PDB file of C-alpha atoms in Angstrom:
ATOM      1  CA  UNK R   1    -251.768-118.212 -55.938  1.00  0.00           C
ATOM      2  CA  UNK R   2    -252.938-121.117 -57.298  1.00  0.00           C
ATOM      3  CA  UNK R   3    -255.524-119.859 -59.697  1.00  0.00           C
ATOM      4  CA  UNK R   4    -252.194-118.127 -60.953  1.00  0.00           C
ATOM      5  CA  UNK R   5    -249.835-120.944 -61.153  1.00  0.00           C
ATOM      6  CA  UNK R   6    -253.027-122.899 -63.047  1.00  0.00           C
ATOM      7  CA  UNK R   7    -253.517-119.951 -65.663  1.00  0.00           C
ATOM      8  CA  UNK R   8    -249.822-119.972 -66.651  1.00  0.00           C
ATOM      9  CA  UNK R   9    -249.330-123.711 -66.684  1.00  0.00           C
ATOM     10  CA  UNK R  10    -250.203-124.045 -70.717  1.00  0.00           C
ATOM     11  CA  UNK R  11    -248.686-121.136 -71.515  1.00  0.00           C
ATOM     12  CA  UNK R  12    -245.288-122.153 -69.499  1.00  0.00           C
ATOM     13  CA  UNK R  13    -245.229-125.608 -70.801  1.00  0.00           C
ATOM     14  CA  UNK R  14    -245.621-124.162 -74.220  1.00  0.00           C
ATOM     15  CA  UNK R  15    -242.746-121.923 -73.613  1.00  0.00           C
ATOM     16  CA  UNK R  16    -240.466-124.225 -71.759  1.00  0.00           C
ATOM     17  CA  UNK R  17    -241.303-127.282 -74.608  1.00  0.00           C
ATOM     18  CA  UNK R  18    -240.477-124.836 -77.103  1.00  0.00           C
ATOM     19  CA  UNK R  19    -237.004-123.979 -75.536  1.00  0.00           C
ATOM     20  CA  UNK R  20    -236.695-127.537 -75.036  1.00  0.00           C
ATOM     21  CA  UNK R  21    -237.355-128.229 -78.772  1.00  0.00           C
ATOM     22  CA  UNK R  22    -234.508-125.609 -79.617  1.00  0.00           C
ATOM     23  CA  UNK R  23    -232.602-126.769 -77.561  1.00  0.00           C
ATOM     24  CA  UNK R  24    -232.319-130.337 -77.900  1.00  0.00           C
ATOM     25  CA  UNK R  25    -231.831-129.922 -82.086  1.00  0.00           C
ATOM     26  CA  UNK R  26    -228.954-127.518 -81.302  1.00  0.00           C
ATOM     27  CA  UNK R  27    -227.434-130.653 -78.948  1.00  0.00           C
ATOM     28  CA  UNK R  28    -228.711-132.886 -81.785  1.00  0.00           C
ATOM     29  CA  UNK R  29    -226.558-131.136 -84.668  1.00  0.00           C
ATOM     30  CA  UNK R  30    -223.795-130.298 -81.628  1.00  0.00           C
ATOM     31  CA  UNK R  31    -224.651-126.593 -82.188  1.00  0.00           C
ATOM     32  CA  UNK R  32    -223.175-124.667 -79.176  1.00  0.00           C
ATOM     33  CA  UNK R  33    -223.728-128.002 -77.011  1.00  0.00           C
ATOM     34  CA  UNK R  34    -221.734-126.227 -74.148  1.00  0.00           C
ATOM     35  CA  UNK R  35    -224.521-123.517 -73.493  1.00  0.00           C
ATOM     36  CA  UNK R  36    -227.326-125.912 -74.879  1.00  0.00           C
ATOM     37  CA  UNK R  37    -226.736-128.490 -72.832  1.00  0.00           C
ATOM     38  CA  UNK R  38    -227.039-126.846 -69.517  1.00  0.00           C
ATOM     39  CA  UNK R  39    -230.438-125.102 -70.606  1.00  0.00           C
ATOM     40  CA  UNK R  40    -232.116-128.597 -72.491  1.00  0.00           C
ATOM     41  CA  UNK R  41    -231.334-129.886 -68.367  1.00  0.00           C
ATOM     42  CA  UNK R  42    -232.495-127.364 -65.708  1.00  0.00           C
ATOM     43  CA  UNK R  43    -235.687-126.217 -68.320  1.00  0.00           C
ATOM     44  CA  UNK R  44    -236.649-129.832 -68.803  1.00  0.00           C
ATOM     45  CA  UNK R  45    -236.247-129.966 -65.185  1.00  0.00           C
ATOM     46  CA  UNK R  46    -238.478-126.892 -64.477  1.00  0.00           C
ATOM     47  CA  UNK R  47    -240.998-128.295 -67.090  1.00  0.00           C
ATOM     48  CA  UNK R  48    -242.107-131.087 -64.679  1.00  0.00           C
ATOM     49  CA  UNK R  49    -244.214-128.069 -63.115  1.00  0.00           C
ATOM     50  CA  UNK R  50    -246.125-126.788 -65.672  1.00  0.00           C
ATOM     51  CA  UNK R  51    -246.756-130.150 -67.114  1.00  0.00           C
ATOM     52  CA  UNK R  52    -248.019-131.517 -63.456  1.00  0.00           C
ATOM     53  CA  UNK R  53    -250.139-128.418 -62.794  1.00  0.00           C
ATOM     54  CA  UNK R  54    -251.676-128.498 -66.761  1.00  0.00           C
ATOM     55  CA  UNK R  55    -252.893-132.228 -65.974  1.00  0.00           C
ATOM     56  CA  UNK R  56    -254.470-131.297 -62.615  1.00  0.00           C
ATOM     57  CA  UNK R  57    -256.432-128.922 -64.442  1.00  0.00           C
ATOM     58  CA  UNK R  58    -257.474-130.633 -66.815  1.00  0.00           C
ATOM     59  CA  UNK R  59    -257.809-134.041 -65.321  1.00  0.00           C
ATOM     60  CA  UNK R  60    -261.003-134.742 -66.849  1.00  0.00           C
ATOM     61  CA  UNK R  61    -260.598-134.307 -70.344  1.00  0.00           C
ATOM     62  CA  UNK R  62    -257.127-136.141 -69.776  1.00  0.00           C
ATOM     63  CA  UNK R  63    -259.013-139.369 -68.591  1.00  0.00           C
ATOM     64  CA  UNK R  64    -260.791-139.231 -71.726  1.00  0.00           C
ATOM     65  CA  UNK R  65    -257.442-140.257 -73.708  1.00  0.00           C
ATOM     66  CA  UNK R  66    -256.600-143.024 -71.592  1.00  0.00           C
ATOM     67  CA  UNK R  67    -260.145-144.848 -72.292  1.00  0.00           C
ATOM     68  CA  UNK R  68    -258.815-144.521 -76.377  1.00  0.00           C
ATOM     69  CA  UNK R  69    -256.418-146.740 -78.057  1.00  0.00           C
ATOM     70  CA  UNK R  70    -254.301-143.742 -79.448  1.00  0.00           C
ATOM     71  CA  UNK R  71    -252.931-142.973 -75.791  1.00  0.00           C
ATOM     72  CA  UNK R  72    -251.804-146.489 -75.119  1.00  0.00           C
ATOM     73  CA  UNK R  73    -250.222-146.610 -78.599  1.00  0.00           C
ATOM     74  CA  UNK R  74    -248.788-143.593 -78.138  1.00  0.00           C
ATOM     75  CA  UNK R  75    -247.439-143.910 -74.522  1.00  0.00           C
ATOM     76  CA  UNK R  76    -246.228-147.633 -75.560  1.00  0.00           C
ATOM     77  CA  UNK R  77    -244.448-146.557 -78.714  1.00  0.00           C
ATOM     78  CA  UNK R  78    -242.684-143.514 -76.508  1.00  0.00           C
ATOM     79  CA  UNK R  79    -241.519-146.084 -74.220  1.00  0.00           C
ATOM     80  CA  UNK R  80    -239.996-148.591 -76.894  1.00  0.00           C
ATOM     81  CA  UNK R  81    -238.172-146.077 -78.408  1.00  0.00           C
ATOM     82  CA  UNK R  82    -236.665-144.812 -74.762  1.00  0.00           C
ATOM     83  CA  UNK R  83    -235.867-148.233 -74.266  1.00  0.00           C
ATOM     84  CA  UNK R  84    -234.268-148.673 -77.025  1.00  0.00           C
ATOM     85  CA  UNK R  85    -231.627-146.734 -75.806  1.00  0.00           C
ATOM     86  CA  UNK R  86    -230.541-148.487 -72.774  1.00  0.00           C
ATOM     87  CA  UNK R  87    -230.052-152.219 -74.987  1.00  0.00           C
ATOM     88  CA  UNK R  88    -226.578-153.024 -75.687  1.00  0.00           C
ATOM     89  CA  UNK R  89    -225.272-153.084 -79.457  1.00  0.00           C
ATOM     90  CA  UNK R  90    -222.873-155.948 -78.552  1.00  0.00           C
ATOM     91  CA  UNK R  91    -219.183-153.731 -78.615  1.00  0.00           C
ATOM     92  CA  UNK R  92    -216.959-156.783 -79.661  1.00  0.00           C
ATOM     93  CA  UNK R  93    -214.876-155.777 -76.133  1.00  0.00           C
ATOM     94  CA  UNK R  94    -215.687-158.653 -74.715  1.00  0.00           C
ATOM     95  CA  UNK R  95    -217.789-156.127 -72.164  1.00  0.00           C
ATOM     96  CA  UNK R  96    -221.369-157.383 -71.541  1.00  0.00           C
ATOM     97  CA  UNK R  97    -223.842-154.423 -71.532  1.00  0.00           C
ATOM     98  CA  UNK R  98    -221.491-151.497 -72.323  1.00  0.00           C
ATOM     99  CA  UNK R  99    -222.798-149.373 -74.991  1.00  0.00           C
ATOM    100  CA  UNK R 100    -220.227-149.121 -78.338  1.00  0.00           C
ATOM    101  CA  UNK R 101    -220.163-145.549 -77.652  1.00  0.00           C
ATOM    102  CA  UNK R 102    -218.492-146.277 -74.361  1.00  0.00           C
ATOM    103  CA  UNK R 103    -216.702-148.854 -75.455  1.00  0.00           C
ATOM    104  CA  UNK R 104    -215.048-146.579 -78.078  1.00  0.00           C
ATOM    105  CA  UNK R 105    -214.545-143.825 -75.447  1.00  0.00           C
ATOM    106  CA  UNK R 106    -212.843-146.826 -73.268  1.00  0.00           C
ATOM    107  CA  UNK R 107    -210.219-147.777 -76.163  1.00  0.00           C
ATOM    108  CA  UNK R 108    -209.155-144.828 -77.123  1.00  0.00           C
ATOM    109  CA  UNK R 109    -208.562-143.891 -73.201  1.00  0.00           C
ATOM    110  CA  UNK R 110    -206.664-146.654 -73.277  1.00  0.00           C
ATOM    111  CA  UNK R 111    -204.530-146.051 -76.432  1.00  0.00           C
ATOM    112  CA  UNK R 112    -201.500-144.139 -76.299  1.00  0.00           C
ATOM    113  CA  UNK R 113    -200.719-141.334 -78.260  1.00  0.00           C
ATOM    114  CA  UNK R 114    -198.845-143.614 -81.166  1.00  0.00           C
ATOM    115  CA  UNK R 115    -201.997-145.637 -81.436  1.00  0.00           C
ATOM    116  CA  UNK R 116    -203.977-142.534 -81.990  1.00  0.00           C
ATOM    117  CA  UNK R 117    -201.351-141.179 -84.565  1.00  0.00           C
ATOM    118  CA  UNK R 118    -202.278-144.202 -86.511  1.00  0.00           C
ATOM    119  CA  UNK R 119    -206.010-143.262 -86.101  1.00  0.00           C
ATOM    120  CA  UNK R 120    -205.999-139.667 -87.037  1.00  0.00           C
ATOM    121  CA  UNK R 121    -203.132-139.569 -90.051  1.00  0.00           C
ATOM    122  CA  UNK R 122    -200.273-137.733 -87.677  1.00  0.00           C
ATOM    123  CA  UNK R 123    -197.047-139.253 -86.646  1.00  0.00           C
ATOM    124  CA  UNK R 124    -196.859-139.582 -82.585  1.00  0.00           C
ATOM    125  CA  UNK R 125    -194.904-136.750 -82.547  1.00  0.00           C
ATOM    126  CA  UNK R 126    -197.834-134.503 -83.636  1.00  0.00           C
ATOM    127  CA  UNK R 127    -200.055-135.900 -81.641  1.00  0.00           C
ATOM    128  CA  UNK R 128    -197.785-135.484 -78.486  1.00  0.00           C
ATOM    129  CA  UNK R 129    -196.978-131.583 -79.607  1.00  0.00           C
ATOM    130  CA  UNK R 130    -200.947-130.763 -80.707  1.00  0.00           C
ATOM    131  CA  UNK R 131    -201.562-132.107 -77.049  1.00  0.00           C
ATOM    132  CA  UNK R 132    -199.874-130.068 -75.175  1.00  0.00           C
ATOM    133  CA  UNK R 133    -200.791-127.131 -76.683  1.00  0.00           C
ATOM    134  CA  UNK R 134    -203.755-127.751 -76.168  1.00  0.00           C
ATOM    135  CA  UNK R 135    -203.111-127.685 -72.340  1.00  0.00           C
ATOM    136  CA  UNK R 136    -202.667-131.758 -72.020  1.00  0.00           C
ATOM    137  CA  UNK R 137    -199.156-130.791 -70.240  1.00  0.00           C
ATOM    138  CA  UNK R 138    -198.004-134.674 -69.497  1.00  0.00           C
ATOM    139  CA  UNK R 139    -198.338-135.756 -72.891  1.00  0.00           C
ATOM    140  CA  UNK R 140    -195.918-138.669 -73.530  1.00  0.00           C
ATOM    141  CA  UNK R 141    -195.323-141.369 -75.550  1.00  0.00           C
ATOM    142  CA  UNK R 142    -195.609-143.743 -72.659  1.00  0.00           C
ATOM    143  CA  UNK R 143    -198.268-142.747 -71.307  1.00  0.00           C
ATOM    144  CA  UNK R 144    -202.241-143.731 -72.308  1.00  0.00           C
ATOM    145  CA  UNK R 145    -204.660-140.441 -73.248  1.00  0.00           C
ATOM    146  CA  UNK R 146    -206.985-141.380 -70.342  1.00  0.00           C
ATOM    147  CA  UNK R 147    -203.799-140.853 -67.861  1.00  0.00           C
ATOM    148  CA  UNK R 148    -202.775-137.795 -69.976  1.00  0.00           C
ATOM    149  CA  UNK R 149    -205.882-136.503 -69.498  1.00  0.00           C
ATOM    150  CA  UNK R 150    -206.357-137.327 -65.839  1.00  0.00           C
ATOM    151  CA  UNK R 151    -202.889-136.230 -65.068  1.00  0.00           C
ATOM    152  CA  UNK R 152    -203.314-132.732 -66.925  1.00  0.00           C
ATOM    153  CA  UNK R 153    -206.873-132.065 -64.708  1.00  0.00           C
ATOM    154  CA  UNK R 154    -208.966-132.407 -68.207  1.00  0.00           C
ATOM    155  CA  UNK R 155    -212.343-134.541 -68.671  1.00  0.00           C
ATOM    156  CA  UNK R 156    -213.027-137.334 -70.912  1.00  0.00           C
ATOM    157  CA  UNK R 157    -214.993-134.955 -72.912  1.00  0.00           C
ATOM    158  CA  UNK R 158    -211.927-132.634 -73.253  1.00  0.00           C
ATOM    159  CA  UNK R 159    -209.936-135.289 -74.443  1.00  0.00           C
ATOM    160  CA  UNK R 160    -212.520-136.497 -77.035  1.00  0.00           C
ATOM    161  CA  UNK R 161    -212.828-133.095 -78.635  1.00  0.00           C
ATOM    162  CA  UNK R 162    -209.105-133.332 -78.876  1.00  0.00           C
ATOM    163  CA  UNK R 163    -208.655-135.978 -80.482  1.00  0.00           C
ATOM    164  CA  UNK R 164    -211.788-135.590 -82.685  1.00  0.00           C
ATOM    165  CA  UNK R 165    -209.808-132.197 -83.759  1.00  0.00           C
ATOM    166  CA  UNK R 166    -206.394-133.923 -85.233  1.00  0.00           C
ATOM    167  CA  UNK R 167    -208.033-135.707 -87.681  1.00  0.00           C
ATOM    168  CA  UNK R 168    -206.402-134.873 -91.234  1.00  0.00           C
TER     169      UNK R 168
END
């Protein structure tokens, strides 16, 4: 069994990184993100196989990279741009370490649906009406999106597409 798990573990890391390639320019470009996103996950997830069972068999010439200065550039560069990620843009909400993306995502949660009129060219009215079409059925001028969409059993995602979608 293992002789067979080691004989497919190039060929299935070339397959799964290849599906993983697809995959994460289709979230990239938000191409189909809903069935994308599920299979860039669980297929990077199974990936961790393949890729473990490819270095144990071929441990040796792997070693070889590590005594070279390309590795260590390479593996240091991969890790500055990872990190990258998790540093904190400053978001001007007074909000120490929250990224802006959140911070947006906080605000307009916040807002209520007049405040978002004023964002997306619509009187409130519109807003309120598109809403609840759209199955946000507590909609009200009094009350903020992130309670509309609480209150109406829809995600945060949900209610950004929404909102995203009245724009003029």
């Amino acid at each position: 069994m293992a002789s067979l798990l080691l004989r497919y573990a190039t060929p299935l890391i070339t397959g799964l990184f290849l599906v993983s390639l697809i995959s994460g320019v289709a979230l990239f470009f938000h191409w189909g993100p809903g069935a994308f996103h599920g299979i860039h996950e669980w297929l990077s997830m199974v990936l961790i196989l393949p890729f473990v069972l490819h270095l144990w068999k071929n441990w040796r010439p792997m070693t070889a990279y590590f005594k070279r200065a390309p590795m260590a550039i390479a593996l240091g560069l991969s890790l500055l741009a990872s990190l990258a990620f998790f540093i904190p843009l400053g978001s001007g909400s007074g909000q120490k370490g929250v990224p802006p993306q959140v911070a947006i995502l906080q605000l307009i949660s916040a807002a209520k649906p007049a405040q978002i009129a004023s964002l997306v060219g619509r009187t409130e009215e519109e807003v309120i009406t598109v809403l609840k079409e759209k199955g946000f059925a507590t909609a009200a001028a009094d009350r903020s999106m992130g309670d509309i969409a609480q209150s109406s059993s829809k995600s945060d995602r949900d209610l950004m597409a929404q909102v995203a979608s009245l724009r003029r």
